[in-house]
mmCIF file of C-alpha atoms in Angstrom:
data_model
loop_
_atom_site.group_PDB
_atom_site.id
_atom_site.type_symbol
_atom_site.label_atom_id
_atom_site.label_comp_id
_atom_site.label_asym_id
_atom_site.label_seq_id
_atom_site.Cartn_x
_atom_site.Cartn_y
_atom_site.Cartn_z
ATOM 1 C CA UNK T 1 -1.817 2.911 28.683
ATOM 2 C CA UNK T 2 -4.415 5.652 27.557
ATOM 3 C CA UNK T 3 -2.848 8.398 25.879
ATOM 4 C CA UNK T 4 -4.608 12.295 25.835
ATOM 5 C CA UNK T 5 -4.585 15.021 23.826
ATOM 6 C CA UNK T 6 -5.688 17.609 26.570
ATOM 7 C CA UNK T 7 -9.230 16.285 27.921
ATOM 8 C CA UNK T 8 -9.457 14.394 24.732
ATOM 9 C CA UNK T 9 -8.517 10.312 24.826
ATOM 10 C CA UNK T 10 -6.748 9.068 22.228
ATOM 11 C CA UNK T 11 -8.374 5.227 22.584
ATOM 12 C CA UNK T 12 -12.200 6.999 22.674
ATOM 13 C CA UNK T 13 -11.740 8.337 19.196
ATOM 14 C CA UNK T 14 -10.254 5.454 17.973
ATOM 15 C CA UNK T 15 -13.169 2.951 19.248
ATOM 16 C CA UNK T 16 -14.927 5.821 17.982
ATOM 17 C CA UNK T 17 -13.715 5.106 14.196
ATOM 18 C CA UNK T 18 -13.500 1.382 14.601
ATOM 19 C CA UNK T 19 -17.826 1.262 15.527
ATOM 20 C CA UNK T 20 -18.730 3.654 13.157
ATOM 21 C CA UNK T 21 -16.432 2.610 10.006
ATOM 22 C CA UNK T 22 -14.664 -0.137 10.603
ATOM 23 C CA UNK T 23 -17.562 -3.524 9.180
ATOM 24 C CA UNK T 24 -15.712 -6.390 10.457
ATOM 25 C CA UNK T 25 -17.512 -8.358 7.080
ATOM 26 C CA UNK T 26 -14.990 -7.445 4.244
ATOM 27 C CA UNK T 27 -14.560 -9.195 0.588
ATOM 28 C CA UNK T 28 -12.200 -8.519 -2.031
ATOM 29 C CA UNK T 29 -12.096 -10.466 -5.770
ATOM 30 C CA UNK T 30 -8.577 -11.345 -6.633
ATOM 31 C CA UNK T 31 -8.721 -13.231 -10.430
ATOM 32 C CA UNK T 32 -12.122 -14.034 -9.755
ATOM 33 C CA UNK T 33 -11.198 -15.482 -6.422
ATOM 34 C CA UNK T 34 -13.534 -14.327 -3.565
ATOM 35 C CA UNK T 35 -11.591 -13.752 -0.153
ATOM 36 C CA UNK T 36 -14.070 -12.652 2.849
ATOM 37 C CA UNK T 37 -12.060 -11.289 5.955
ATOM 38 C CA UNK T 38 -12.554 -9.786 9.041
ATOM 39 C CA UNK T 39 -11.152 -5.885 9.747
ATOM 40 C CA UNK T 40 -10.815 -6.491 13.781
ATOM 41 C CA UNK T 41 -10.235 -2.386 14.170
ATOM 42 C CA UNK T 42 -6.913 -0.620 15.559
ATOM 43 C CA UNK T 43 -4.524 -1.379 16.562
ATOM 44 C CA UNK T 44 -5.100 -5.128 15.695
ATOM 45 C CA UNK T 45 -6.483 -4.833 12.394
ATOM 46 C CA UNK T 46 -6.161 -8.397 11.499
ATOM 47 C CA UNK T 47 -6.220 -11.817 14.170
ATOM 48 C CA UNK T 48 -3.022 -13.172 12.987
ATOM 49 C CA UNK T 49 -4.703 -16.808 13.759
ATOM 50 C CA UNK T 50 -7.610 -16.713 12.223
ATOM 51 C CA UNK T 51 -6.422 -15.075 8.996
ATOM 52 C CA UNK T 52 -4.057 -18.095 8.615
ATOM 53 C CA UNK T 53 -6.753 -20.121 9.364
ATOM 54 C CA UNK T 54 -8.992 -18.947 6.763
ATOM 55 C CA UNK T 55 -6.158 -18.793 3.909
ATOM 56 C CA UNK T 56 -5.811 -22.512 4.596
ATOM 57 C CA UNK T 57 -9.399 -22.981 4.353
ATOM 58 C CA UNK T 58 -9.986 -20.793 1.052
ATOM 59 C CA UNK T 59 -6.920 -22.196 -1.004
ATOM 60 C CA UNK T 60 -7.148 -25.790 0.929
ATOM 61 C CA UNK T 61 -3.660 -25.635 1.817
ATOM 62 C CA UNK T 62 -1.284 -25.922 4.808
ATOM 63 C CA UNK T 63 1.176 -22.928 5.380
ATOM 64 C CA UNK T 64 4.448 -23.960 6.032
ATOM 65 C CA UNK T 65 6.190 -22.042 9.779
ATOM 66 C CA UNK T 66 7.630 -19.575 7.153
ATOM 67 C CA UNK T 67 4.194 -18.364 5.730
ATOM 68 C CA UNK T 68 2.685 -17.939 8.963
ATOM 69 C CA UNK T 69 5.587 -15.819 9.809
ATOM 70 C CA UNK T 70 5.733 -13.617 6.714
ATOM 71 C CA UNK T 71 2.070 -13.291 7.620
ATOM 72 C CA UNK T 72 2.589 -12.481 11.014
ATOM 73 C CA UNK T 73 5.450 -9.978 9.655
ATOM 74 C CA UNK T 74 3.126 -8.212 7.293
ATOM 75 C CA UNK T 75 0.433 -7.579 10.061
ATOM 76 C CA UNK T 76 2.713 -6.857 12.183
ATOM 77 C CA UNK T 77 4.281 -4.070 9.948
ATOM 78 C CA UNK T 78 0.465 -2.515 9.548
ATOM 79 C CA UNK T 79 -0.216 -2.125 13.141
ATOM 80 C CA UNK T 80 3.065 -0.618 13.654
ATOM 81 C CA UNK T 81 2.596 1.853 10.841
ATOM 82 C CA UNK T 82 -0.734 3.070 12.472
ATOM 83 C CA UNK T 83 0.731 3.494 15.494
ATOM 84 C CA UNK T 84 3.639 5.712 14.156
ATOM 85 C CA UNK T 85 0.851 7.549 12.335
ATOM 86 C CA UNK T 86 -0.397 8.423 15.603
ATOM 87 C CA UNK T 87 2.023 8.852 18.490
ATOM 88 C CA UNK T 88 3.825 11.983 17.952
ATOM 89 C CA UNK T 89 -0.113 13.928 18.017
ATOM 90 C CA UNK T 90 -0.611 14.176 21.946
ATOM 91 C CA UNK T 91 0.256 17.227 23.342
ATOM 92 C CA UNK T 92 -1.838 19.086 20.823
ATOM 93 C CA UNK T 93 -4.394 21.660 22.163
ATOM 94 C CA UNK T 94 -5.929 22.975 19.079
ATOM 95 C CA UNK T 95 -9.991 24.261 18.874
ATOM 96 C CA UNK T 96 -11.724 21.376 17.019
ATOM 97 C CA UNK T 97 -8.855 18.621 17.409
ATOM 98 C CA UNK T 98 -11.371 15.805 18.151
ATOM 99 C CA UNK T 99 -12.884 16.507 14.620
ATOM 100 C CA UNK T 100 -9.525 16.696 12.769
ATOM 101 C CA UNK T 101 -8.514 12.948 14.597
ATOM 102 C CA UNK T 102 -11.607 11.679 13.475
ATOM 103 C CA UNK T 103 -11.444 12.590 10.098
ATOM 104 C CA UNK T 104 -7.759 11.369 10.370
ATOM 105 C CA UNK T 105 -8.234 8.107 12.063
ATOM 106 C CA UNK T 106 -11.020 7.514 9.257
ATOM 107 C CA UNK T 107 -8.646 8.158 6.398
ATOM 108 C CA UNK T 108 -6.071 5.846 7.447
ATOM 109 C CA UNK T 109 -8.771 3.257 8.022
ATOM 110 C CA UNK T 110 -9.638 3.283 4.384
ATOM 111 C CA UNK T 111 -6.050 3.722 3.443
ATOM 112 C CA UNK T 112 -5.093 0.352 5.351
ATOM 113 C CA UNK T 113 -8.218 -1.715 4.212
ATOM 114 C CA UNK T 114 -7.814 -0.548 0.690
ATOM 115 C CA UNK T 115 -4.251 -1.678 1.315
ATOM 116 C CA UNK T 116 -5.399 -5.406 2.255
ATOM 117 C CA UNK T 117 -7.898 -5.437 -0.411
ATOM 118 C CA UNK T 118 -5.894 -4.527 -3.369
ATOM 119 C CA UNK T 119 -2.007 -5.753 -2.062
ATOM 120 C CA UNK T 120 -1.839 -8.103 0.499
ATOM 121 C CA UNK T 121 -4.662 -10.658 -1.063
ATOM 122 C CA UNK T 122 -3.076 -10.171 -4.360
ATOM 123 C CA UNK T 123 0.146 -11.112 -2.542
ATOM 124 C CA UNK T 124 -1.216 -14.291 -0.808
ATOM 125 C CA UNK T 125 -2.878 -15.331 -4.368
ATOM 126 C CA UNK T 126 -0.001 -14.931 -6.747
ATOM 127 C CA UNK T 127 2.179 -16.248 -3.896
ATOM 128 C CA UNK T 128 0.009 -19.316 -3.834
ATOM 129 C CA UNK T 129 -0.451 -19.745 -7.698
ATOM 130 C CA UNK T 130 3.549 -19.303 -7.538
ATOM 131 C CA UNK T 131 2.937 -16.495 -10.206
ATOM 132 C CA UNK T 132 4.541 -13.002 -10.869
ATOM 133 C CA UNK T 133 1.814 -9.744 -10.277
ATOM 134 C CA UNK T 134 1.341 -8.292 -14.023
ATOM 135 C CA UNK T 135 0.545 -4.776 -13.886
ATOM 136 C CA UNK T 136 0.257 -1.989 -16.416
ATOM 137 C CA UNK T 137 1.873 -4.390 -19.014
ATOM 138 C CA UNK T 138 4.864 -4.903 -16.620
ATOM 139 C CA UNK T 139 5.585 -8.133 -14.800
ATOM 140 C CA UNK T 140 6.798 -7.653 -11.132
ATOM 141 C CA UNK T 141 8.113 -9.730 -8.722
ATOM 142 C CA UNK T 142 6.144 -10.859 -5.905
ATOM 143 C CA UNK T 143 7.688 -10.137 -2.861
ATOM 144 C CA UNK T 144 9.564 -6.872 -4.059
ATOM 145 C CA UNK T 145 5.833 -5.515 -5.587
ATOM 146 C CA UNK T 146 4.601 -5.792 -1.721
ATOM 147 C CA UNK T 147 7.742 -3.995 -0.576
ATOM 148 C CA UNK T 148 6.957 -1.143 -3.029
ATOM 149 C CA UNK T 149 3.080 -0.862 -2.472
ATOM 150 C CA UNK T 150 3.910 -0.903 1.422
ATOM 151 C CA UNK T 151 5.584 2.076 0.296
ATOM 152 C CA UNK T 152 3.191 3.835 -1.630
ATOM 153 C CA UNK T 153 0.840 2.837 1.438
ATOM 154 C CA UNK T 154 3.095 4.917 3.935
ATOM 155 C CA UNK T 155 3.508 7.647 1.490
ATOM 156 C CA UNK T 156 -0.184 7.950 1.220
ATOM 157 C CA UNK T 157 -0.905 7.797 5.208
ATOM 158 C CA UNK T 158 2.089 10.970 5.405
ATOM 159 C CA UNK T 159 -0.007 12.962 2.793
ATOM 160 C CA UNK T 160 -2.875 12.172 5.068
ATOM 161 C CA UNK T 161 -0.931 13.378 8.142
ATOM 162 C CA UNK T 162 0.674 16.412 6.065
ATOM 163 C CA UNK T 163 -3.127 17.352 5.291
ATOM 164 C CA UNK T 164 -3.952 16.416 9.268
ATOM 165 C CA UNK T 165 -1.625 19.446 10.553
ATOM 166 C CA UNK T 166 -2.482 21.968 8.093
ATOM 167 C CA UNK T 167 -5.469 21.743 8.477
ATOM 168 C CA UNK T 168 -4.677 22.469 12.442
ATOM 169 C CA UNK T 169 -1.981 25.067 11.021
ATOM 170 C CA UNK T 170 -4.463 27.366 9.184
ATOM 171 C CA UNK T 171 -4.651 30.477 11.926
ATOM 172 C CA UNK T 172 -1.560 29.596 14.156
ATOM 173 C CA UNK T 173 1.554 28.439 12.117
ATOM 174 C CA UNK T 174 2.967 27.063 14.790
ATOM 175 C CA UNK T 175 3.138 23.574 12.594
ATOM 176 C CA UNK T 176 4.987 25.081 10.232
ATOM 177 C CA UNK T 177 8.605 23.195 11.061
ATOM 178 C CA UNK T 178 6.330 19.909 11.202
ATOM 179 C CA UNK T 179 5.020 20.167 7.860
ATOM 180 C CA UNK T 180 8.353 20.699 6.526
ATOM 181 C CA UNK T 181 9.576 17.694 7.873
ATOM 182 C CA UNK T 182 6.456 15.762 6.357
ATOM 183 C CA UNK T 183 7.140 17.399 3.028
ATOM 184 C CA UNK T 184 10.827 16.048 3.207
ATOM 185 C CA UNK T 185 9.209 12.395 4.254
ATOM 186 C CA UNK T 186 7.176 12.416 1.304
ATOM 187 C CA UNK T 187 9.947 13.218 -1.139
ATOM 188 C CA UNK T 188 12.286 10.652 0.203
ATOM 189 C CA UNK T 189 9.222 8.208 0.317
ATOM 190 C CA UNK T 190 8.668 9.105 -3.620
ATOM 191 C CA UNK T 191 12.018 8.355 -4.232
ATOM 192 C CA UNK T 192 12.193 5.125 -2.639
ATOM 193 C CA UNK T 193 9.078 4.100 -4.367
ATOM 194 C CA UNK T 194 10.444 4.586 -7.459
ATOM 195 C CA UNK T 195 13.562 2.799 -6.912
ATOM 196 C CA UNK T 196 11.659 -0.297 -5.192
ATOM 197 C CA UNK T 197 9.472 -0.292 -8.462
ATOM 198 C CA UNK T 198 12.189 -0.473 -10.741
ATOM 199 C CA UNK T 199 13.808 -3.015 -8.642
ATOM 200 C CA UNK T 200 10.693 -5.128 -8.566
ATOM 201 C CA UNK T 201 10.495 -5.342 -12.571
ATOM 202 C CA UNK T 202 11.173 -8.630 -13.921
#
């Protein structure tokens, strides 16, 4: 189902961002480990499949049902976090709007790959080496440092969207009650952060 914002369609400025951002040829370097992956653009992001494939491949291993389904799980959780970070925008008729999604749309690209780069892989490697993350002279625990960076990763997209609507707030005010309620999100979403960080010390 295509959604609109006025004449303006929600899946055209999305394929929009996915050909001119999204390079399906990624690489991060996790302790000198090279992983190569494939960005697949929203909402899909990752092919659940294939990334299992190639994580057997790289670290010749065999995942177990319950690593494919963490997997599947953390994927999962990104696509549905993009989509959140889009569905309450239609219905906007502002001067400009397609410009504002793009930039939008483009922001939480980088946010999400950055994401992938720097956290999941780190996950899958430490998870694989059966090793604790040590960061900032602080050892963390594996599964509770994804938790908290998943966090930190929606606290970052509802800056993003808190940036989104005032820019589209600046002659109007109309947004005014929205922002609010994002300024509320992102001091309940610093809060939690802290508390899952504390929580994921070892």
């Amino acid at each position: 189902m295509t959604v609109m914002w006025g004449d303006i369609l929600l899946n055209d400025i999305v394929e929009y961002v996915n050909q001119k951002y999204t390079k399906e040829n990624q690489f991060t370097i996790i302790n000198e480990v090279r992983f190569n992956w494939q960005f697949k653009g929203f909402p899909e992001i990752l092919n659940i499949s294939e990334f299992c494939t190639y994580i057997e491949t790289k670290l010749q291993i065999s995942l177990t049902k319950l690593q494919e389904d963490d997997f599947f799980t953390k994927i999962k959780q990104m696509r549905t976090l993009f989509l959140d970070f889009i569905k309450d925008l239609k219905g906007f008729k502002k001067e400009n709007l397609e410009t504002y999604l793009k930039t939008y749309i483009k922001k939480i690209y980088f946010a999400i790959k950055d994401f992938i780069n720097s956290i999941l892989f780190e996950y899958i490697f430490f998870s694989y080496i059966h090793a604790d993350i040590y960061l900032n002279y602080k050892h963390y625990d594996i599964d509770l440092f994804y938790i908290w960076q998943f966090t930190n990763l929606e606290l970052s997209m509802t800056k993003l969207k808190k940036q989104l609507f005032i820019s589209m707030n600046r002659t109007e005010k109309e947004l005014d009650f929205v922002i609010k309620e994002l300024d509320q999100k992102i001091v309940f979403l610093k809060s939690k952060s802290k508390k899952e960080e504390l929580e994921a010390i070892i």
